[in-house]
Amino acid sequence: MSTTQLLIFLFERIDNISQFIAGFYFLRCLDCCLERRKGKLLFFITWIVCSAIASFVIFPQDATNITGIFLLFLLLNLVLYHGKWIIKLSMILILLPISAALNLLVMDIGGYLFFLYFTEQDALENTIFSTLFYSIAVIFWIVFYRLFHKNLTEIRNTFTTRAWYMISIICTASFVGIFTCVYFSPDTTWYIWPCTFACIITNVGSIRLAAYLADGIHADLERKNLQLQKNYYEELEQNQKQIRKFRHDMNNHLSVVGYLLQKGELQKARDYFDKISVYMQTANRKFCENSVVNAVLNAKYNLMTDAKIDGFFHISIDKLLFIDDVSLCTLFANTLDNAIEACQKIEAPDRRKLELKCRYTENGYFSLELINSKINEIVVQKNQYISDKEDKSAHGIGISSIRDIVEKYEGTLDISYDDTSFKVVILIGG
């Protein structure tokens, strides 16, 4: 083997290693937003496919390669990754234009520079240029992962289905753009360089934009969390005031009971004592161990009591860990607010009924069922529940918030109703 052949062999092996390194960081980017199927064999298959996607050779008017890589990427997401189809589609629309545009630019610009000084017969120089191409891909995907993996993870943890639709629509422009550049590239290929570069910038910018939106959503969740904590402490303070007031009046209550007993009015004494017991229980209701959720439930239960609604709560979620407090309280608050509002429209207090059952099972499922009485007509337009509130901007917001949380945790929401009752059932698996 000559020295030239040996160098070509070494550079080709460096190319192979570079492809796998680029593929590894491409895989890490995918893992930020999608859950990969477990297993060592599946991992290596995923790694090999990602290596092909991250470093495939593509030239102007090379419709076969770019179409084949698209189908390979689609198959990879469908077979080797879990998750919602919209997230899988979004990752294709985000990452494929970046990879295709990068490889097209490097190959076309590299080929232009190569043929300025060399010919196809210069095998060693051709191999060196190929190594430089793969090195650029490696550097790009390492830097890309370092810069954006936190953004991608935050997007995954925060984005709702509607937000994923939005980012998909934005990135569709780059997806169509890069395919158009490749399919209909003119003979003077440098004309498409600005458009190709713009595809990379657009999708990288879309990731940053999505990260800013995720930060805003996260900040809103933090604000809601602080509001929930504030409600909890206000409820706690109110309960403490009731207890202090009760203790202050205890002597008077005991005097009244003692007086009734001395007069032999046992039934009146018993009735009075029952009222005291109910009052004391009201100040110390404990629906669950989660103090913040308990405060929300207490606040809603007080509203039910004031509205003379016959309510029943059965809550068993003490071991629930995978749903955060803000999401959990939002589910309870919105479902109960809607139910209380519906019950208040019923003129006869004895017909106002509300029943809430919620539990976390040993096999990892969270279930919530709320049934309330109603008399108002239910109006549904374009899968949106329209209330009869005077504030038109508030129509359907409660149900929409509930649906967003259920989608976030990949659960199911079932709503049913008849002329006299309304039922909401939520099921979320851990």
Short mmCIF file of C-alpha atoms in Angstrom, two decimals:
data_model
loop_
_atom_site.label_atom_id
_atom_site.label_comp_id
_atom_site.label_asym_id
_atom_site.label_seq_id
_atom_site.Cartn_x
_atom_site.Cartn_y
_atom_site.Cartn_z
CA MET A 1 0.00 0.00 0.00
CA SER A 2 1.42 3.37 -1.04
CA THR A 3 1.64 6.38 1.23
CA THR A 4 -1.20 8.06 -0.65
CA GLN A 5 -3.43 5.03 -0.29
CA LEU A 6 -2.60 4.78 3.42
CA LEU A 7 -3.48 8.45 3.95
CA ILE A 8 -6.73 8.00 2.03
CA PHE A 9 -7.58 4.99 4.20
CA LEU A 10 -6.85 6.93 7.41
CA PHE A 11 -8.88 9.96 6.32
CA GLU A 12 -11.80 7.71 5.36
CA ARG A 13 -11.77 6.16 8.86
CA ILE A 14 -11.71 9.66 10.33
CA ASP A 15 -14.75 10.39 8.17
CA ASN A 16 -16.57 7.37 9.61
CA ILE A 17 -15.76 8.40 13.18
CA SER A 18 -16.88 11.97 12.45
CA GLN A 19 -20.20 10.74 11.10
CA PHE A 20 -20.88 8.79 14.28
CA ILE A 21 -19.90 11.74 16.49
CA ALA A 22 -22.22 14.07 14.56
CA GLY A 23 -24.95 11.42 14.73
CA PHE A 24 -24.52 11.05 18.49
CA TYR A 25 -25.13 14.76 19.12
CA PHE A 26 -28.00 14.78 16.63
CA LEU A 27 -29.49 11.90 18.64
CA ARG A 28 -29.01 13.88 21.86
CA CYS A 29 -30.94 16.79 20.34
CA LEU A 30 -33.81 14.45 19.46
CA ASP A 31 -33.77 12.99 22.97
CA CYS A 32 -34.37 16.46 24.41
CA CYS A 33 -37.92 16.45 23.01
CA LEU A 34 -38.78 12.80 22.36
CA GLU A 35 -38.61 9.68 24.51
CA ARG A 36 -36.45 7.03 22.87
CA ARG A 37 -37.46 3.39 23.10
CA LYS A 38 -35.32 1.45 25.57
CA GLY A 39 -32.77 -1.24 24.68
CA LYS A 40 -29.10 -1.30 23.67
CA LEU A 41 -29.82 -2.67 20.21
CA LEU A 42 -32.44 0.01 19.56
CA PHE A 43 -29.98 2.64 20.80
CA PHE A 44 -27.31 1.58 18.28
CA ILE A 45 -29.87 1.44 15.46
CA THR A 46 -31.04 4.94 16.38
CA TRP A 47 -27.44 6.15 16.52
CA ILE A 48 -26.65 4.75 13.06
CA VAL A 49 -29.77 6.32 11.53
CA CYS A 50 -29.06 9.67 13.20
CA SER A 51 -25.49 9.52 11.85
CA ALA A 52 -26.86 9.13 8.34
CA ILE A 53 -29.29 12.03 8.79
CA ALA A 54 -26.71 14.38 10.33
CA SER A 55 -24.02 13.85 7.70
CA PHE A 56 -25.69 12.69 4.49
CA VAL A 57 -24.19 14.02 1.27
CA ILE A 58 -26.53 16.24 -0.69
CA PHE A 59 -26.01 18.23 -3.89
CA PRO A 60 -28.17 20.70 -5.82
CA GLN A 61 -30.92 18.91 -7.80
CA ASP A 62 -30.29 15.81 -5.65
CA ALA A 63 -33.96 14.96 -5.08
CA THR A 64 -33.27 11.30 -4.31
CA ASN A 65 -31.00 11.86 -1.32
CA ILE A 66 -33.05 14.54 0.42
CA THR A 67 -36.31 12.62 -0.10
CA GLY A 68 -34.73 9.41 1.14
CA ILE A 69 -33.35 11.09 4.26
CA PHE A 70 -36.76 12.64 4.97
CA LEU A 71 -38.43 9.23 4.78
CA LEU A 72 -35.67 7.73 6.95
CA PHE A 73 -36.13 10.47 9.57
CA LEU A 74 -39.89 9.95 9.50
CA LEU A 75 -39.46 6.20 9.98
CA LEU A 76 -36.99 6.80 12.82
CA ASN A 77 -39.46 8.97 14.73
CA LEU A 78 -42.40 6.64 14.17
CA VAL A 79 -40.64 3.40 15.11
CA LEU A 80 -37.87 4.23 17.58
CA TYR A 81 -39.40 7.08 19.58
CA HIS A 82 -42.41 7.44 21.84
CA GLY A 83 -44.51 10.59 22.04
CA LYS A 84 -47.24 12.57 20.36
CA TRP A 85 -47.24 12.66 16.59
CA ILE A 86 -47.22 16.47 16.56
CA ILE A 87 -43.96 16.56 18.54
CA LYS A 88 -42.41 13.98 16.21
CA LEU A 89 -43.50 16.02 13.20
CA SER A 90 -42.18 19.21 14.78
CA MET A 91 -38.74 17.69 15.33
CA ILE A 92 -38.58 16.69 11.66
CA LEU A 93 -39.62 20.18 10.57
CA ILE A 94 -37.07 21.76 12.93
CA LEU A 95 -33.99 19.54 12.50
CA LEU A 96 -34.22 18.21 8.93
CA PRO A 97 -34.04 21.66 7.22
CA ILE A 98 -31.06 22.56 9.42
CA SER A 99 -29.20 19.34 8.58
CA ALA A 100 -30.08 19.42 4.88
CA ALA A 101 -29.21 23.10 4.48
CA LEU A 102 -25.90 22.69 6.32
CA ASN A 103 -24.85 19.67 4.25
CA LEU A 104 -25.93 21.29 0.99
CA LEU A 105 -23.97 24.47 1.73
CA VAL A 106 -20.83 22.65 2.84
CA MET A 107 -20.84 20.25 -0.11
CA ASP A 108 -21.62 22.90 -2.72
CA ILE A 109 -19.21 25.51 -1.38
CA GLY A 110 -16.59 22.83 -0.71
CA GLY A 111 -17.00 21.44 -4.22
CA TYR A 112 -16.70 24.92 -5.70
CA LEU A 113 -13.42 25.54 -3.82
CA PHE A 114 -12.08 22.06 -4.63
CA PHE A 115 -12.52 22.39 -8.38
CA LEU A 116 -10.81 25.78 -8.34
CA TYR A 117 -7.52 24.05 -7.54
CA PHE A 118 -7.97 20.31 -8.10
CA THR A 119 -9.64 17.76 -10.36
CA GLU A 120 -11.52 14.49 -9.79
CA GLN A 121 -8.26 12.59 -10.30
CA ASP A 122 -6.78 14.15 -7.13
CA ALA A 123 -8.01 11.37 -4.84
CA LEU A 124 -6.08 12.35 -1.72
CA GLU A 125 -7.15 15.98 -1.91
CA ASN A 126 -10.73 14.86 -2.51
CA THR A 127 -10.60 12.70 0.62
CA ILE A 128 -9.15 15.57 2.67
CA PHE A 129 -11.98 17.85 1.54
CA SER A 130 -14.46 15.14 2.49
CA THR A 131 -12.90 14.94 5.96
CA LEU A 132 -13.22 18.70 6.32
CA PHE A 133 -16.90 18.40 5.37
CA TYR A 134 -17.59 15.84 8.07
CA SER A 135 -15.55 17.85 10.58
CA ILE A 136 -17.77 20.87 10.00
CA ALA A 137 -20.86 18.71 10.60
CA VAL A 138 -19.34 17.41 13.85
CA ILE A 139 -18.47 20.89 15.10
CA PHE A 140 -21.89 22.23 14.13
CA TRP A 141 -23.90 19.55 15.94
CA ILE A 142 -21.70 19.69 19.05
CA VAL A 143 -22.11 23.47 19.25
CA PHE A 144 -25.81 23.22 18.40
CA TYR A 145 -26.42 20.72 21.20
CA ARG A 146 -24.41 22.75 23.72
CA LEU A 147 -26.31 25.93 22.88
CA PHE A 148 -29.84 24.62 22.55
CA HIS A 149 -30.30 21.39 24.53
CA LYS A 150 -31.62 23.30 27.55
CA ASN A 151 -33.99 25.24 25.30
CA LEU A 152 -35.28 22.04 23.68
CA THR A 153 -35.78 20.36 27.05
CA GLU A 154 -37.64 23.39 28.41
CA ILE A 155 -39.84 23.46 25.32
CA ARG A 156 -40.68 19.78 25.79
CA ASN A 157 -41.57 20.26 29.46
CA THR A 158 -43.64 23.41 28.90
CA PHE A 159 -45.26 23.40 25.46
CA THR A 160 -48.87 22.41 25.00
CA THR A 161 -50.15 20.73 21.84
CA ARG A 162 -51.28 24.08 20.45
CA ALA A 163 -47.80 25.52 20.98
CA TRP A 164 -46.28 22.58 19.08
CA TYR A 165 -48.70 23.27 16.22
CA MET A 166 -47.48 26.86 16.15
CA ILE A 167 -43.78 25.96 15.99
CA SER A 168 -44.54 23.36 13.30
CA ILE A 169 -46.30 25.93 11.13
CA ILE A 170 -43.36 28.33 11.44
CA CYS A 171 -40.75 25.69 10.57
CA THR A 172 -42.78 24.38 7.63
CA ALA A 173 -41.54 27.42 5.67
CA SER A 174 -37.91 26.29 6.06
CA PHE A 175 -38.85 22.69 5.29
CA VAL A 176 -40.53 23.67 2.03
CA GLY A 177 -37.74 26.15 1.30
CA ILE A 178 -34.88 23.65 1.50
CA PHE A 179 -36.74 21.07 -0.59
CA THR A 180 -37.47 23.75 -3.19
CA CYS A 181 -33.80 24.79 -3.25
CA VAL A 182 -32.67 21.21 -3.81
CA TYR A 183 -35.37 20.14 -6.27
CA PHE A 184 -35.29 23.27 -8.45
CA SER A 185 -31.70 24.42 -8.02
CA PRO A 186 -30.42 26.41 -11.03
CA ASP A 187 -27.19 25.54 -12.83
CA THR A 188 -25.57 28.51 -11.11
CA THR A 189 -25.91 26.96 -7.68
CA TRP A 190 -24.59 29.84 -5.62
CA TYR A 191 -27.93 31.57 -6.24
CA ILE A 192 -29.51 29.29 -3.65
CA TRP A 193 -26.86 29.82 -0.96
CA PRO A 194 -28.62 32.78 0.73
CA CYS A 195 -31.94 30.92 0.81
CA THR A 196 -30.27 27.79 2.17
CA PHE A 197 -28.47 29.76 4.86
CA ALA A 198 -31.78 31.47 5.72
CA CYS A 199 -33.36 28.05 6.37
CA ILE A 200 -30.76 27.39 9.07
CA ILE A 201 -31.17 30.83 10.63
CA THR A 202 -34.97 30.58 10.57
CA ASN A 203 -35.14 27.27 12.41
CA VAL A 204 -32.43 28.18 14.90
CA GLY A 205 -34.32 31.41 15.54
CA SER A 206 -37.55 29.43 15.91
CA ILE A 207 -35.95 27.38 18.68
CA ARG A 208 -34.91 30.54 20.48
CA LEU A 209 -38.39 32.02 19.99
CA ALA A 210 -39.97 28.84 21.33
CA ALA A 211 -37.63 28.99 24.33
CA TYR A 212 -38.75 32.55 25.07
CA LEU A 213 -42.37 31.45 24.85
CA ALA A 214 -41.59 28.54 27.17
CA ASP A 215 -39.99 30.98 29.62
CA GLY A 216 -43.16 33.06 29.50
CA ILE A 217 -45.34 30.02 30.12
CA HIS A 218 -43.05 28.96 32.98
CA ALA A 219 -43.20 32.46 34.48
CA ASP A 220 -47.00 32.35 34.26
CA LEU A 221 -46.99 28.99 36.04
CA GLU A 222 -44.76 30.45 38.75
CA ARG A 223 -47.16 33.36 39.11
CA LYS A 224 -50.05 30.94 39.47
CA ASN A 225 -48.05 28.95 41.99
CA LEU A 226 -47.44 32.08 44.06
CA GLN A 227 -51.14 32.91 43.85
CA LEU A 228 -52.01 29.41 45.03
CA GLN A 229 -49.59 29.76 47.94
CA LYS A 230 -51.11 33.15 48.75
CA ASN A 231 -54.59 31.60 48.72
CA TYR A 232 -53.32 28.83 50.96
CA TYR A 233 -51.93 31.21 53.56
CA GLU A 234 -55.05 33.38 53.41
CA GLU A 235 -57.18 30.29 53.95
CA LEU A 236 -54.87 29.16 56.76
CA GLU A 237 -55.05 32.59 58.38
CA GLN A 238 -58.84 32.59 58.10
CA ASN A 239 -59.02 29.16 59.71
CA GLN A 240 -56.74 30.29 62.52
CA LYS A 241 -58.94 33.32 63.12
CA GLN A 242 -61.98 31.06 63.32
CA ILE A 243 -60.22 28.77 65.78
CA ARG A 244 -59.09 31.70 67.96
CA LYS A 245 -62.59 33.12 67.88
CA PHE A 246 -64.04 29.75 68.78
CA ARG A 247 -61.64 29.35 71.70
CA HIS A 248 -62.45 32.86 72.86
CA ASP A 249 -66.15 32.02 72.86
CA MET A 250 -65.68 28.55 74.32
CA ASN A 251 -66.60 29.60 77.85
CA ASN A 252 -69.80 31.18 76.59
CA HIS A 253 -70.68 28.05 74.61
CA LEU A 254 -70.03 25.82 77.63
CA SER A 255 -72.16 28.11 79.77
CA VAL A 256 -75.06 27.84 77.33
CA VAL A 257 -74.78 24.03 77.15
CA GLY A 258 -74.52 23.82 80.95
CA TYR A 259 -77.57 26.03 81.41
CA LEU A 260 -79.62 23.89 78.99
CA LEU A 261 -78.55 20.70 80.76
CA GLN A 262 -79.48 22.15 84.16
CA LYS A 263 -82.96 22.93 82.86
CA GLY A 264 -83.25 19.42 81.51
CA GLU A 265 -83.54 20.57 77.89
CA LEU A 266 -81.38 17.76 76.55
CA GLN A 267 -82.50 18.04 72.92
CA LYS A 268 -81.69 21.75 72.77
CA ALA A 269 -78.32 21.09 74.40
CA ARG A 270 -77.61 18.35 71.86
CA ASP A 271 -78.64 20.58 68.94
CA TYR A 272 -76.48 23.41 70.21
CA PHE A 273 -73.52 21.09 70.65
CA ASP A 274 -74.01 19.74 67.10
CA LYS A 275 -73.84 23.29 65.74
CA ILE A 276 -70.61 23.88 67.61
CA SER A 277 -69.17 20.64 66.20
CA VAL A 278 -70.07 21.62 62.64
CA TYR A 279 -68.50 25.03 63.14
CA MET A 280 -65.30 23.46 64.47
CA GLN A 281 -65.14 20.96 61.60
CA THR A 282 -65.51 23.78 59.10
CA ALA A 283 -62.39 25.42 60.47
CA ASN A 284 -60.35 22.22 60.27
CA ARG A 285 -61.30 20.47 57.03
CA LYS A 286 -58.53 18.30 55.62
CA PHE A 287 -59.18 16.82 52.19
CA CYS A 288 -55.61 15.70 51.41
CA GLU A 289 -52.00 15.95 52.64
CA ASN A 290 -50.99 18.49 49.98
CA SER A 291 -51.41 21.79 51.83
CA VAL A 292 -51.70 23.97 48.72
CA VAL A 293 -54.29 21.72 47.07
CA ASN A 294 -56.10 21.44 50.39
CA ALA A 295 -56.36 25.23 50.58
CA VAL A 296 -57.89 25.39 47.09
CA LEU A 297 -60.40 22.68 47.98
CA ASN A 298 -61.27 24.46 51.23
CA ALA A 299 -61.83 27.73 49.40
CA LYS A 300 -64.13 26.06 46.86
CA TYR A 301 -65.95 24.13 49.58
CA ASN A 302 -66.62 27.39 51.41
CA LEU A 303 -68.10 28.83 48.21
CA MET A 304 -70.31 25.76 47.92
CA THR A 305 -71.46 26.16 51.52
CA ASP A 306 -72.26 29.84 50.98
CA ALA A 307 -74.20 28.96 47.81
CA LYS A 308 -76.13 26.22 49.67
CA ILE A 309 -74.81 23.52 47.36
CA ASP A 310 -75.03 19.95 48.62
CA GLY A 311 -71.42 18.90 48.01
CA PHE A 312 -69.36 15.77 48.52
CA PHE A 313 -65.57 15.49 48.18
CA HIS A 314 -63.68 12.20 48.20
CA ILE A 315 -59.97 12.90 47.63
CA SER A 316 -57.19 10.29 47.80
CA ILE A 317 -54.06 11.66 46.11
CA ASP A 318 -51.49 11.69 48.91
CA LYS A 319 -48.96 9.60 46.95
CA LEU A 320 -49.34 11.59 43.73
CA LEU A 321 -45.97 13.00 42.64
CA PHE A 322 -45.82 13.31 38.84
CA ILE A 323 -48.34 16.17 38.49
CA ASP A 324 -47.07 19.52 39.75
CA ASP A 325 -49.08 21.55 42.27
CA VAL A 326 -49.95 24.31 39.80
CA SER A 327 -51.41 21.88 37.26
CA LEU A 328 -53.23 19.94 39.98
CA CYS A 329 -54.75 23.06 41.52
CA THR A 330 -55.72 24.36 38.08
CA LEU A 331 -57.64 21.14 37.42
CA PHE A 332 -59.49 21.37 40.74
CA ALA A 333 -60.08 25.12 40.60
CA ASN A 334 -61.42 25.25 37.04
CA THR A 335 -63.62 22.17 37.27
CA LEU A 336 -65.08 23.27 40.61
CA ASP A 337 -65.56 26.89 39.49
CA ASN A 338 -67.55 25.74 36.47
CA ALA A 339 -69.60 23.33 38.59
CA ILE A 340 -70.34 25.90 41.31
CA GLU A 341 -71.33 28.47 38.69
CA ALA A 342 -73.73 25.98 37.10
CA CYS A 343 -75.28 25.05 40.46
CA GLN A 344 -75.80 28.70 41.43
CA LYS A 345 -78.11 29.14 38.44
CA ILE A 346 -80.55 26.63 39.93
CA GLU A 347 -83.20 28.48 41.94
CA ALA A 348 -84.15 25.62 44.28
CA PRO A 349 -81.29 25.02 46.78
CA ASP A 350 -82.31 21.40 47.33
CA ARG A 351 -81.52 20.65 43.66
CA ARG A 352 -77.98 22.02 43.83
CA LYS A 353 -75.74 18.94 43.87
CA LEU A 354 -72.00 18.57 43.39
CA GLU A 355 -69.89 15.43 43.78
CA LEU A 356 -66.10 15.29 43.35
CA LYS A 357 -64.14 12.04 43.40
CA CYS A 358 -60.40 11.99 42.85
CA ARG A 359 -57.79 9.37 43.53
CA TYR A 360 -54.34 8.14 42.63
CA THR A 361 -54.19 4.38 42.12
CA GLU A 362 -51.37 2.03 42.98
CA ASN A 363 -50.74 1.28 39.30
CA GLY A 364 -49.93 4.94 38.67
CA TYR A 365 -53.16 6.47 37.36
CA PHE A 366 -54.70 9.76 38.43
CA SER A 367 -58.46 9.97 37.97
CA LEU A 368 -60.88 12.81 38.61
CA GLU A 369 -64.66 12.67 38.27
CA LEU A 370 -66.90 15.65 38.93
CA ILE A 371 -70.69 15.59 38.55
CA ASN A 372 -72.86 18.64 39.14
CA SER A 373 -76.49 19.51 38.60
CA LYS A 374 -77.43 22.17 36.06
CA ILE A 375 -80.32 23.85 34.28
CA ASN A 376 -78.46 25.98 31.74
CA GLU A 377 -78.14 24.91 28.13
CA ILE A 378 -74.71 23.75 26.95
CA VAL A 379 -73.49 25.41 23.75
CA VAL A 380 -70.54 23.95 21.84
CA GLN A 381 -68.98 25.73 18.87
CA LYS A 382 -65.93 24.31 17.08
CA ASN A 383 -65.17 21.99 20.00
CA GLN A 384 -65.26 25.03 22.32
CA TYR A 385 -67.72 25.22 25.22
CA ILE A 386 -69.49 28.58 25.20
CA SER A 387 -70.73 29.84 28.55
CA ASP A 388 -73.45 32.43 29.14
CA LYS A 389 -71.11 34.84 30.94
CA GLU A 390 -71.45 38.50 30.06
CA ASP A 391 -67.68 38.69 29.52
CA LYS A 392 -67.33 37.14 26.07
CA SER A 393 -63.53 36.88 26.40
CA ALA A 394 -63.97 34.42 29.28
CA HIS A 395 -65.91 31.87 27.24
CA GLY A 396 -64.46 28.38 27.46
CA ILE A 397 -61.26 29.45 29.22
CA GLY A 398 -61.75 27.05 32.14
CA ILE A 399 -62.30 24.00 29.93
CA SER A 400 -59.44 25.11 27.67
CA SER A 401 -57.03 25.28 30.63
CA ILE A 402 -58.14 21.84 31.77
CA ARG A 403 -57.64 20.42 28.28
CA ASP A 404 -54.13 21.94 28.05
CA ILE A 405 -53.05 20.28 31.30
CA VAL A 406 -54.54 16.93 30.31
CA GLU A 407 -52.70 17.10 26.97
CA LYS A 408 -49.47 18.11 28.74
CA TYR A 409 -49.57 14.88 30.76
CA GLU A 410 -50.89 12.85 27.79
CA GLY A 411 -54.15 12.02 29.55
CA THR A 412 -57.77 11.85 28.45
CA LEU A 413 -60.63 14.27 29.09
CA ASP A 414 -64.23 13.12 28.72
CA ILE A 415 -67.16 15.54 29.05
CA SER A 416 -70.79 14.41 29.01
CA TYR A 417 -74.08 16.03 30.00
CA ASP A 418 -77.84 15.78 29.86
CA ASP A 419 -80.66 18.17 30.73
CA THR A 420 -79.99 18.09 34.48
CA SER A 421 -76.33 17.16 35.01
CA PHE A 422 -72.81 17.81 33.76
CA LYS A 423 -69.96 15.31 34.12
CA VAL A 424 -66.19 15.71 33.71
CA VAL A 425 -63.85 12.70 33.82
CA ILE A 426 -60.06 13.07 33.66
CA LEU A 427 -57.63 10.16 33.48
CA ILE A 428 -53.84 10.65 33.48
CA GLY A 429 -51.27 7.87 33.58
CA GLY A 430 -47.96 8.26 35.37
#
